[in-house]
XYZ file of C-alpha atoms in Angstrom:
770
model
C -11.383 194.491 113.159
C -10.016 192.074 110.573
C -12.384 190.063 108.416
C -10.623 187.855 105.829
C -11.845 188.125 102.271
C -11.001 185.900 99.312
C -7.566 187.418 98.725
C -6.696 187.253 102.441
C -6.925 191.030 102.888
C -8.626 192.617 105.876
C -11.142 195.372 106.525
C -9.540 197.157 109.436
C -12.074 199.381 111.139
C -10.199 199.640 114.430
C -6.959 200.943 113.002
C -5.745 201.717 109.498
C -2.838 199.571 108.333
C 0.574 201.065 109.023
C 2.815 201.182 105.980
C 6.378 200.037 106.392
C 9.168 202.352 105.329
C 9.740 200.170 102.250
C 6.091 200.696 101.240
C 6.507 204.443 101.763
C 9.522 204.508 99.484
C 7.556 202.638 96.821
C 4.715 205.151 97.077
C 6.987 208.182 96.850
C 8.990 206.720 94.006
C 5.994 206.299 91.690
C 6.823 207.840 88.341
C 10.496 208.437 89.205
C 13.789 207.107 87.851
C 17.428 207.580 88.781
C 19.529 209.296 86.097
C 23.107 210.484 86.622
C 22.806 209.876 90.366
C 19.711 212.027 91.010
C 15.965 211.373 91.319
C 14.250 212.473 88.120
C 10.480 213.095 88.190
C 8.385 212.708 85.052
C 7.439 216.018 83.428
C 3.767 215.042 83.450
C 2.637 214.133 86.971
C 0.825 210.831 87.360
C -2.469 210.541 89.207
C -0.707 208.743 92.058
C 1.753 211.635 92.479
C -0.978 214.249 92.598
C -2.931 212.152 95.103
C 0.205 211.765 97.246
C 0.699 215.533 97.318
C -2.967 216.198 98.095
C -2.979 213.627 100.912
C 0.403 214.627 102.376
C -0.984 217.026 104.969
C -3.799 214.663 105.936
C -1.153 211.949 106.486
C 0.818 214.379 108.633
C -2.304 214.986 110.756
C -2.735 211.240 111.247
C 0.888 210.970 112.326
C 0.455 213.802 114.817
C -2.431 211.873 116.391
C -0.126 208.910 117.025
C 2.825 210.924 118.427
C 2.030 209.761 121.966
C 2.703 206.167 120.930
C 6.071 206.839 119.315
C 9.233 207.867 121.121
C 10.876 211.170 120.221
C 13.634 209.569 118.128
C 11.148 207.740 115.897
C 8.973 210.842 115.484
C 11.815 213.149 114.484
C 13.187 210.642 111.979
C 9.827 209.844 110.389
C 8.821 213.502 110.041
C 12.177 214.668 108.677
C 12.172 211.796 106.166
C 8.693 212.638 104.868
C 9.457 216.379 104.701
C 12.625 215.732 102.701
C 10.703 213.540 100.264
C 7.924 216.111 99.882
C 10.387 218.857 99.026
C 11.900 217.041 95.990
C 11.883 219.483 93.075
C 11.621 218.721 89.361
C 15.286 218.922 88.229
C 16.188 219.804 84.647
C 18.193 217.019 82.986
C 21.210 218.426 81.121
C 22.826 216.715 78.130
C 26.470 215.588 78.571
C 28.714 215.642 75.476
C 27.261 214.890 72.063
C 26.259 217.787 69.781
C 24.362 219.718 72.477
C 26.572 219.578 75.578
C 25.061 221.513 78.492
C 21.670 222.009 76.844
C 18.509 220.733 78.608
C 16.973 217.472 77.337
C 13.646 217.831 75.536
C 10.881 215.388 76.491
C 9.201 213.962 74.576
C 11.520 213.806 71.542
C 11.058 212.075 68.193
C 13.550 209.416 67.038
C 13.042 206.914 64.200
C 9.315 207.739 64.079
C 8.823 207.030 67.812
C 8.321 209.478 70.706
C 10.470 209.022 73.839
C 9.417 210.489 77.185
C 12.732 209.573 78.831
C 16.351 208.855 78.041
C 16.923 205.820 75.811
C 19.720 203.510 74.683
C 18.034 202.804 71.327
C 20.354 203.259 68.371
C 23.530 202.736 70.424
C 25.507 199.500 70.674
C 27.273 200.480 73.923
C 23.948 200.800 75.788
C 24.552 204.388 77.039
C 21.466 206.488 77.697
C 20.998 209.643 75.603
C 18.356 212.263 74.849
C 17.588 214.876 72.162
C 17.569 218.571 73.082
C 14.913 219.412 70.472
C 11.704 217.641 69.539
C 12.808 216.173 66.178
C 16.210 214.489 66.388
C 16.332 213.661 62.667
C 15.782 217.276 61.650
C 18.089 219.002 64.177
C 20.605 216.239 65.101
C 20.915 217.829 68.564
C 21.649 215.258 71.288
C 23.704 214.460 74.372
C 24.270 211.674 76.936
C 22.110 211.426 80.060
C 24.961 209.916 82.056
C 28.746 209.904 82.168
C 30.674 206.885 80.929
C 31.450 205.901 84.520
C 27.779 206.072 85.462
C 26.885 204.067 82.368
C 29.363 201.326 83.266
C 28.070 201.233 86.822
C 24.466 200.990 85.615
C 25.311 198.146 83.226
C 27.203 196.348 85.985
C 24.202 196.662 88.319
C 21.933 195.407 85.538
C 24.180 192.392 85.081
C 24.142 191.795 88.848
C 20.341 192.045 88.823
C 20.135 189.435 86.028
C 22.410 187.055 87.973
C 20.344 187.659 91.144
C 17.046 186.962 89.347
C 18.498 183.744 87.876
C 19.506 182.598 91.366
C 16.128 183.496 92.870
C 14.286 181.683 90.081
C 16.200 178.475 90.860
C 15.803 179.008 94.628
C 12.018 179.492 94.496
C 11.441 176.901 91.797
C 12.846 173.850 93.571
C 12.779 172.167 96.966
C 15.889 170.053 96.319
C 18.965 170.944 98.381
C 21.380 170.502 95.453
C 19.502 173.055 93.329
C 19.201 175.471 96.245
C 22.974 175.297 96.717
C 23.374 176.026 93.005
C 21.058 179.028 93.400
C 23.228 180.396 96.213
C 26.270 180.238 93.929
C 24.483 182.708 91.635
C 23.568 184.843 94.658
C 27.212 184.789 95.792
C 28.268 186.045 92.364
C 25.646 188.823 92.479
C 26.749 189.732 96.022
C 30.348 190.077 94.812
C 28.966 192.615 92.301
C 27.518 194.619 95.264
C 23.889 193.709 94.589
C 22.109 194.707 97.825
C 19.397 192.016 97.917
C 21.908 189.315 97.005
C 24.202 190.518 99.789
C 21.291 190.286 102.242
C 20.484 186.738 101.154
C 24.113 185.598 101.281
C 24.846 187.246 104.649
C 21.859 185.451 106.226
C 22.844 182.143 104.585
C 26.398 182.479 105.980
C 25.026 183.388 109.404
C 22.621 180.446 109.669
C 24.436 177.937 107.482
C 21.568 177.749 104.963
C 22.931 175.975 101.839
C 26.313 177.677 102.430
C 28.963 176.739 104.967
C 28.366 178.723 108.155
C 30.850 181.583 108.453
C 29.887 184.229 110.974
C 32.936 186.405 110.284
C 32.154 186.653 106.537
C 28.509 187.278 107.371
C 29.505 190.105 109.740
C 31.605 191.798 107.040
C 28.707 191.686 104.574
C 26.272 192.967 107.206
C 28.565 195.891 108.040
C 28.696 196.770 104.335
C 24.891 196.543 104.082
C 24.481 198.690 107.195
C 26.639 201.429 105.660
C 24.338 201.357 102.623
C 21.303 201.741 104.913
C 19.822 198.243 104.520
C 17.234 197.623 107.304
C 17.794 193.859 107.054
C 21.524 194.364 107.467
C 21.011 196.717 110.428
C 18.718 194.240 112.182
C 21.105 191.295 111.687
C 24.131 193.313 112.816
C 22.155 194.316 115.909
C 21.537 190.616 116.545
C 25.293 189.869 116.350
C 26.022 192.567 118.937
C 23.145 191.395 121.153
C 24.298 187.756 121.136
C 28.058 188.412 120.959
C 28.583 186.278 117.847
C 31.692 187.325 115.904
C 31.870 190.588 117.896
C 32.142 191.660 121.519
C 28.648 191.727 122.997
C 27.215 195.256 123.295
C 23.543 195.759 124.142
C 23.855 199.506 123.474
C 25.049 198.967 119.885
C 22.440 196.249 119.403
C 19.689 198.658 120.443
C 20.944 201.336 118.034
C 21.008 198.923 115.072
C 17.610 197.453 115.988
C 16.143 200.966 116.150
C 17.510 201.941 112.723
C 16.319 198.634 111.279
C 12.821 199.268 112.677
C 12.782 202.832 111.312
C 13.692 201.339 107.928
C 10.571 199.153 108.140
C 12.096 195.800 109.131
C 9.330 193.860 110.903
C 11.676 191.521 112.794
C 13.476 194.584 114.231
C 10.086 195.950 115.341
C 9.280 192.611 116.958
C 12.626 192.511 118.800
C 12.125 196.060 120.089
C 8.574 195.184 121.136
C 9.880 192.283 123.221
C 12.703 194.371 124.698
C 10.334 197.123 125.810
C 7.898 194.519 127.166
C 10.551 192.632 129.181
C 12.777 195.656 129.933
C 15.903 194.230 128.239
C 18.496 196.977 127.705
C 15.755 199.640 127.923
C 13.340 200.908 130.525
C 10.249 198.697 130.618
C 7.455 200.428 128.697
C 4.173 198.706 127.885
C 3.047 201.506 125.548
C 6.266 201.360 123.482
C 5.975 197.578 123.274
C 2.346 197.990 122.150
C 3.381 200.384 119.340
C 5.950 197.946 117.917
C 3.897 194.781 118.336
C 0.749 196.363 116.862
C 2.608 197.397 113.708
C 3.922 193.850 113.157
C 0.553 192.284 114.022
C -1.135 194.430 111.325
C 1.117 192.855 108.693
C 0.687 189.314 110.052
C -3.108 189.683 110.186
C -3.205 190.988 106.606
C -1.534 187.760 105.399
C -4.086 185.461 107.023
C -6.463 183.834 104.559
C -9.603 181.741 104.995
C -7.577 178.530 105.274
C -5.677 180.048 108.189
C -2.043 179.909 107.035
C 0.777 177.577 108.026
C 1.006 175.740 111.352
C 3.686 176.827 113.852
C 5.527 173.904 115.462
C 6.972 174.641 118.890
C 9.188 171.626 119.561
C 11.046 171.632 122.887
C 14.458 170.019 122.602
C 14.601 168.844 126.288
C 11.298 166.941 125.809
C 12.397 165.646 122.405
C 15.661 164.243 123.820
C 13.804 162.444 126.645
C 10.955 161.144 124.433
C 12.022 161.174 120.756
C 9.101 161.851 118.423
C 6.557 162.273 121.230
C 7.006 165.979 121.985
C 7.455 167.114 118.386
C 4.046 166.004 117.161
C 5.716 165.020 113.875
C 4.256 162.147 111.894
C 6.657 159.315 111.102
C 7.220 158.549 107.421
C 5.803 155.033 107.931
C 2.620 156.466 109.445
C 2.172 158.915 106.555
C 2.631 156.059 104.070
C 0.062 154.018 106.018
C -2.479 156.869 105.766
C -1.693 157.216 102.056
C -2.313 153.477 101.622
C -5.678 153.812 103.401
C -6.583 156.845 101.253
C -5.766 154.927 98.058
C -7.985 152.090 99.270
C -10.863 154.555 99.592
C -10.777 155.410 103.319
C -12.630 158.748 103.379
C -11.336 159.868 106.803
C -7.733 159.265 105.707
C -8.372 161.263 102.515
C -9.798 164.237 104.458
C -6.994 164.085 107.038
C -4.250 164.005 104.396
C -6.031 166.774 102.476
C -5.958 169.041 105.531
C -2.309 168.170 106.237
C -1.283 169.093 102.697
C -3.477 172.212 102.659
C -1.911 173.780 105.755
C 1.403 171.927 105.924
C 2.917 170.803 109.208
C 3.636 167.671 111.261
C 6.402 166.778 108.816
C 4.215 167.220 105.714
C 5.048 170.003 103.249
C 2.288 172.320 102.042
C 1.036 171.019 98.691
C -2.236 172.387 97.293
C -2.255 169.918 94.373
C -2.206 166.879 96.683
C -4.736 168.523 99.022
C -7.113 169.157 96.110
C -6.812 165.543 94.920
C -7.546 164.080 98.370
C -10.487 166.425 98.995
C -11.882 165.617 95.554
C -11.799 161.864 96.241
C -13.495 162.293 99.627
C -16.088 164.733 98.239
C -16.998 162.275 95.468
C -17.581 159.716 98.216
C -20.050 162.166 99.827
C -17.948 163.571 102.677
C -19.292 167.010 103.693
C -16.013 168.132 105.280
C -14.133 167.553 102.029
C -16.809 169.472 100.099
C -16.463 172.425 102.468
C -12.665 172.502 102.106
C -12.961 172.313 98.326
C -15.253 175.342 98.609
C -12.555 177.131 100.610
C -9.900 176.334 98.020
C -12.083 177.582 95.140
C -13.075 180.677 97.147
C -9.448 181.710 97.703
C -7.907 180.418 94.489
C -4.287 179.377 94.015
C -1.832 178.207 91.354
C -3.537 174.819 91.430
C -7.208 175.756 91.906
C -8.565 178.706 89.878
C -10.637 181.204 91.878
C -14.333 180.595 91.226
C -17.125 181.967 93.424
C -19.734 179.838 91.615
C -17.871 176.545 92.195
C -17.087 177.517 95.810
C -20.763 178.337 96.410
C -21.799 174.968 94.929
C -19.576 173.043 97.353
C -20.465 175.251 100.340
C -24.195 174.686 99.712
C -23.798 170.922 99.453
C -21.778 170.814 102.696
C -24.120 173.227 104.528
C -27.198 171.164 103.518
C -25.525 168.206 105.238
C -25.120 170.303 108.407
C -21.366 170.816 108.060
C -20.194 173.901 110.060
C -17.318 174.627 107.640
C -19.777 174.742 104.741
C -22.193 176.899 106.742
C -19.422 179.358 107.551
C -18.345 179.470 103.880
C -21.933 180.102 102.799
C -22.127 182.887 105.373
C -19.002 184.471 103.855
C -20.580 184.289 100.390
C -23.696 186.139 101.554
C -21.655 188.623 103.637
C -19.448 189.706 100.710
C -21.758 188.890 97.793
C -19.573 186.198 96.249
C -21.691 184.509 93.616
C -24.893 185.605 95.376
C -26.452 188.992 96.263
C -25.315 190.423 99.606
C -27.697 189.277 102.339
C -26.649 190.073 105.908
C -29.572 188.185 107.481
C -28.666 184.930 105.765
C -24.957 185.510 106.522
C -25.803 185.964 110.208
C -27.990 182.855 110.176
C -25.265 180.614 108.695
C -22.557 182.037 110.971
C -24.757 181.339 113.997
C -25.289 177.743 112.859
C -21.531 177.257 112.400
C -20.732 178.955 115.723
C -23.228 176.732 117.585
C -21.241 173.715 116.375
C -18.022 175.289 117.680
C -16.488 176.208 114.299
C -13.969 179.021 114.907
C -14.520 180.793 111.560
C -18.238 181.081 112.307
C -17.489 182.473 115.771
C -14.987 184.972 114.355
C -17.326 186.275 111.636
C -20.220 186.481 114.073
C -18.040 188.562 116.397
C -17.080 190.830 113.486
C -20.734 191.378 112.524
C -21.630 192.325 116.105
C -18.587 194.585 116.354
C -19.308 196.488 113.152
C -23.118 196.354 113.473
C -23.548 194.534 110.146
C -26.993 192.894 109.924
C -27.413 193.241 113.695
C -27.389 195.985 116.296
C -23.801 196.847 117.278
C -22.946 194.989 120.472
C -19.341 195.042 121.711
C -20.023 192.558 124.532
C -21.348 189.971 122.085
C -18.418 190.679 119.758
C -15.993 190.176 122.651
C -17.748 186.913 123.597
C -17.447 185.407 120.088
C -13.868 186.621 119.597
C -13.017 184.981 122.913
C -14.585 181.685 121.807
C -12.699 181.801 118.485
C -9.418 182.546 120.299
C -9.890 179.403 122.412
C -9.894 177.515 119.099
C -6.563 179.189 118.260
C -7.721 181.521 115.445
C -5.048 184.176 114.847
C -7.525 186.881 113.778
C -9.508 186.317 116.983
C -6.354 187.099 118.993
C -5.740 190.133 116.770
C -9.259 191.508 117.206
C -9.216 190.935 120.977
C -5.861 192.739 121.124
C -7.332 195.711 119.249
C -10.294 195.855 121.650
C -8.030 195.754 124.724
C -5.645 198.312 123.179
C -8.423 200.820 122.485
C -10.680 199.947 125.418
C -13.586 199.076 123.130
C -16.199 196.961 124.894
C -13.727 196.172 127.700
C -11.531 198.070 130.131
C -8.376 199.204 128.353
C -5.463 196.950 129.270
C -2.081 197.613 127.694
C -0.586 194.470 129.243
C -3.310 192.166 127.851
C -3.161 193.866 124.441
C 0.626 193.389 124.235
C 0.377 189.694 125.162
C -2.308 189.129 122.514
C -0.429 191.102 119.827
C 2.746 189.164 120.740
C 0.842 185.930 120.162
C -0.243 187.175 116.714
C 3.280 188.323 115.796
C 4.703 184.903 116.684
C 2.435 183.349 114.018
C 4.182 185.308 111.233
C 6.070 183.613 108.400
C 9.375 183.993 110.279
C 8.088 181.297 112.689
C 8.968 178.739 109.977
C 12.584 179.116 111.148
C 11.610 177.213 114.316
C 11.229 174.116 112.148
C 14.412 174.896 110.169
C 16.388 175.203 113.416
C 14.931 171.924 114.709
C 15.874 170.111 111.482
C 19.415 171.533 111.720
C 19.702 170.213 115.295
C 18.283 166.837 114.275
C 20.849 166.630 111.450
C 23.644 167.197 113.986
C 24.396 170.837 113.049
C 24.135 172.363 116.522
C 26.000 175.557 115.521
C 23.446 176.416 112.843
C 20.563 175.468 115.147
C 21.779 177.577 118.075
C 22.227 180.731 115.927
C 18.715 180.356 114.520
C 17.242 179.752 117.966
C 19.145 182.769 119.343
C 17.596 185.074 116.709
C 14.124 183.714 117.436
C 14.871 184.129 121.153
C 15.624 187.812 120.504
C 12.177 188.049 118.890
C 10.630 186.796 122.134
C 9.855 183.157 121.288
C 9.938 181.384 124.655
C 10.460 177.946 123.069
C 13.476 179.303 121.144
C 14.939 180.772 124.360
C 14.681 177.440 126.177
C 16.024 175.486 123.158
C 19.006 177.825 122.765
C 19.706 177.507 126.489
C 19.427 173.707 126.250
C 21.976 173.476 123.378
C 24.354 175.754 125.301
C 23.733 173.775 128.505
C 24.689 170.539 126.735
C 27.843 172.260 125.347
C 26.955 171.128 121.831
C 27.662 174.466 120.087
C 31.342 174.949 119.304
C 30.893 178.552 118.070
C 30.406 179.632 121.686
C 33.485 179.552 123.928
C 33.478 176.969 126.718
C 33.681 179.666 129.402
C 30.673 181.477 127.938
C 28.239 178.568 127.528
C 26.824 178.503 131.064
C 26.477 182.305 131.489
C 24.663 182.540 128.121
C 22.503 179.536 128.915
C 21.649 181.132 132.275
C 20.556 184.331 130.484
C 18.170 182.459 128.167
C 16.846 180.173 130.916
C 16.051 183.382 132.800
C 14.146 184.879 129.847
C 12.232 181.640 129.251
C 11.369 181.397 132.951
C 10.042 184.980 132.889
C 7.545 183.805 130.252
C 6.285 180.997 132.502
C 8.287 177.927 131.403
C 8.564 175.643 134.462
C 11.633 173.669 133.361
C 13.526 176.932 132.827
C 12.631 178.090 136.350
C 13.938 174.806 137.814
C 17.080 175.123 135.679
C 17.683 178.578 137.169
C 17.495 176.992 140.616
C 19.948 174.270 139.540
C 22.414 176.805 138.111
C 22.456 178.791 141.356
C 22.560 175.600 143.467
C 25.591 174.123 141.651
C 27.200 177.433 140.600
C 26.902 177.012 136.804
C 27.619 180.337 135.111
C 27.248 182.147 138.436
C 28.297 181.881 142.078
C 26.782 179.181 144.300
C 23.777 180.820 145.943
C 21.454 178.489 147.858
C 19.051 181.275 148.822
C 18.466 182.311 145.178
C 18.128 178.632 144.198
C 15.526 178.212 146.953
C 13.576 181.234 145.631
C 13.471 179.797 142.079
C 12.388 176.350 143.303
C 9.687 177.932 145.451
C 8.364 179.983 142.482
C 8.230 176.834 140.325
C 6.459 175.010 143.143
C 3.870 177.704 143.878
C 3.158 178.994 140.365
C 3.500 175.857 138.243
C 3.079 173.108 140.919
C 6.245 171.371 139.753
C 6.940 168.033 141.496
C 10.678 168.401 140.758
C 10.755 171.811 142.468
C 8.869 170.442 145.498
C 11.314 167.533 145.806
C 14.270 169.951 145.619
C 12.693 172.144 148.305
C 12.278 169.065 150.493
C 15.976 168.209 150.033
C 17.063 171.785 150.885
C 14.912 171.758 154.037
C 16.345 168.367 154.951
C 19.950 169.559 154.588
C 19.395 173.140 155.731
C 20.711 174.656 152.473
C 19.681 178.290 151.983
C 17.023 177.812 154.642
C 16.853 176.670 158.277
C 16.970 172.862 158.595
C 13.490 171.485 159.217
C 12.801 167.751 158.830
C 9.036 168.223 159.233
C 8.882 170.729 156.350
C 11.147 168.455 154.291
C 8.654 165.586 154.713
C 5.787 167.910 153.802
C 7.449 168.924 150.504
C 8.328 165.301 149.698
C 4.678 164.325 150.220
C 3.517 167.221 148.032
C 5.900 166.091 145.254
C 4.466 162.541 145.391
C 0.929 163.929 145.129
C 1.851 166.270 142.240
C 3.327 163.566 139.985
C 3.189 159.745 139.960
C 6.765 159.728 138.587
C 7.968 161.258 141.867
C 6.581 158.496 144.111
C 9.614 156.156 143.994
C 12.258 158.850 144.659
C 9.995 160.319 147.359
C 9.655 156.871 149.025
C 13.454 156.487 149.106
C 13.896 160.050 150.392
C 11.307 159.448 153.147
C 13.051 156.191 154.178
C 16.302 158.074 154.445
C 14.510 160.840 156.349
C 13.057 158.265 158.777
C 16.529 156.850 159.519
C 17.907 160.362 160.093
C 14.966 161.218 162.362
C 15.465 158.029 164.399
C 19.194 158.689 164.794
C 18.480 162.249 165.883
C 15.939 160.973 168.423
C 18.422 158.451 169.783
C 21.090 161.142 169.996
C 18.755 163.425 171.892
C 18.036 160.866 174.661
C 20.671 159.267 176.972
C 20.473 155.462 176.435
C 22.722 154.623 179.404
C 20.519 156.544 181.786
C 17.453 154.642 180.581
C 19.070 151.229 181.053
C 20.481 152.253 184.446
C 16.973 153.007 185.658
C 15.528 149.667 184.451
C 15.596 146.855 187.085
C 15.388 143.522 185.188
C 14.701 141.527 188.387
C 11.593 143.569 189.034
C 10.571 143.578 185.376
C 11.018 139.820 184.497
C 11.573 138.211 187.904
C 14.707 137.060 189.731
C 15.432 134.240 187.199
C 15.070 136.248 183.997
C 18.512 135.138 182.748
C 17.448 131.445 182.733
C 14.369 132.311 180.679
C 16.500 134.159 178.178
C 18.997 131.272 177.847
C 16.111 128.786 177.289
C 14.634 130.921 174.516
C 18.017 131.211 172.766
C 18.574 127.406 173.012
C 15.143 126.702 171.483
C 15.787 129.104 168.609
C 19.164 127.453 167.968
C 17.603 123.966 167.928
C 14.916 125.059 165.500
C 17.480 126.455 163.070
C 19.612 123.259 163.216
C 16.584 121.007 162.599
C 15.461 123.120 159.640
C 18.916 123.000 158.050
C 19.121 119.152 158.424
C 15.713 118.655 156.762
C 16.801 120.867 153.883
C 19.959 118.773 153.246
C 17.955 115.498 153.289
C 15.287 116.787 150.882
C 17.722 117.593 148.026
C 19.152 114.056 147.277
C 15.718 112.468 147.766
C 14.225 114.736 145.169
C 17.077 113.987 142.790
C 16.592 110.238 143.206
C 12.888 110.336 142.464
C 13.383 112.178 139.140
C 13.119 109.759 136.165
C 16.135 109.454 133.858
C 14.196 110.344 130.702
C 10.829 112.032 131.270
C 8.224 110.664 128.861
C 6.752 114.109 128.106
C 8.583 117.173 129.352
C 6.277 120.142 129.780
C 7.162 123.467 128.094
C 9.811 125.572 129.889
C 7.299 128.183 130.992
C 5.405 125.566 133.063
C 8.427 124.398 135.141
C 8.111 125.256 138.811
C 10.807 127.649 140.029
C 13.789 125.804 141.597
């Protein structure tokens, strides 16, 4: 179960954190260096190395326990990789050239009064690495190179590439201005041309998405193929995405799956997430909940470990169809004018505006960039005015520490106490954390429990989460999984990521609840979608808003592969509108249909209706009224969609895909009117039309001539019925003529009575209608 501490790390008692392959490489490479193309281990083993060797077999036992959750391909690769790494021997480094060619290097050796434990370039202008073959170089003058001239040139070239790459990254991370970011990518392009792997990864992604470089999928594909040959997990994942979406290559789900699998084995989290979604939805593979659980859990562990007390960045899920219909309403973005208005209020001393802006800048979102300096300033102003909420958030910022606010348990405790004394739940929760972990005060579980309970009673999610964790782990209270589940559930309703994570762990292991793989996967999926890669949702939206639909659609397609329902529907919408020129005109509807289908499978009503429309009109598929009817019915029954009900009424009325039934058509029209007020006018018109059709059908069904032939007017109205009828017609005619004459006489009389110049003409709005 994850409990955030001041650095944002977690105590995971349900499952130990899974290391990515990159982390494993870092661990195994401790105390190593590459010389002359081979791994060279230090002669004296470091403590980390000895611990790695001692723990190797225990790690193997842990892996064997999890074999049931991994497929056979993953198991064989992981085990063979670890066995190969464990069998690395200590090679003897041999001198090349010099005065001791072929003799083994001696470490350490003495040169210019200094001992060297490895090859050095000291004393040489050309920068080539060398070593001595005896201890004292000055006395014996025995030496040789550690690398050939070719290897030396290659190493220097890579060092130059690394310097260029670091320069580019420094500019990229140090500025938010587009012009400087473009300048940074010029450095990265130069480093990529020098075959620098990380630079190639950055540039290939920038070319793929159009980030600060002109979008060029073909160039991106070439770089990704090169990276894949070198074994780059990022390159493998991105190349898999190209094959999955058919961008720049012929679509091949088999190749995509292979590249995704290799990327995941290399430790790429996005590849794991894609595979998790594919196994969950059965895309290109047999549906397997357990396999999906394995992949999603691994990614969720990493996401949960990044969550801090402040909760992390906000994920904006903006739907393009809603945004086009109601600009600004669906996005939840704050207009620049509104932000300036709040800033004006804050400057004038409005405490609520100060706290609101502080929270916006602390977490980022709604069109406001994350800025801890501005957040600290706003909270400080509000706290000085006596606002308890601001005090509590200042306590949070001091508890976690950042570039702006130095970490200080004492200052955090001071603010938490002041806020808690005023009954603020955020302050109470912070004080509980201090007593739970002993930050600035002695550890006191009873007081921690007391403050968490107070915060939880006021509905504060952090208090609920920590209370659940204490019950789960039996800290300060008797262990009670049902109580833990209750508080985690309450915190999850408030949207806390760690609450979802802990509930997922409980469902995955069957702790305190019946084990449910399906529920665990859905919860882990929710956690995974809160990772840092979710920021691309906002990047894609901004690209679309700026008119770059090609860049937006590629970004949405990658997020759609990861299982984001909103990205699937947005990608389908852009394709549906034929706004992306990178996709051929003949392919837009079939691809849109695919992504509408995936979005509908995740419960999006509009996507389900769109599927019905595509089958009804034959967009991207053959016209199929029966399938369209099925989709409309699902949208009607599961999501109570008024649009779907109206469409079902129309299909019943016309007999499309179903037997014609006017009574059922009326029933569905009535249901649509009840489901949504917006449907009342079209339903009224449809019912009027239906009434006319029903009347015509009724008239057609009966024989009018036979009815009139059976009616005897003499018996019904008397023998002189025709005279009565003529009299009535004459009276009606006279009435109409008299009315018309009076109307003609009234007009000139009214004109004559009007004065030439009215003394006081009333305002225009008071004139009677003419």
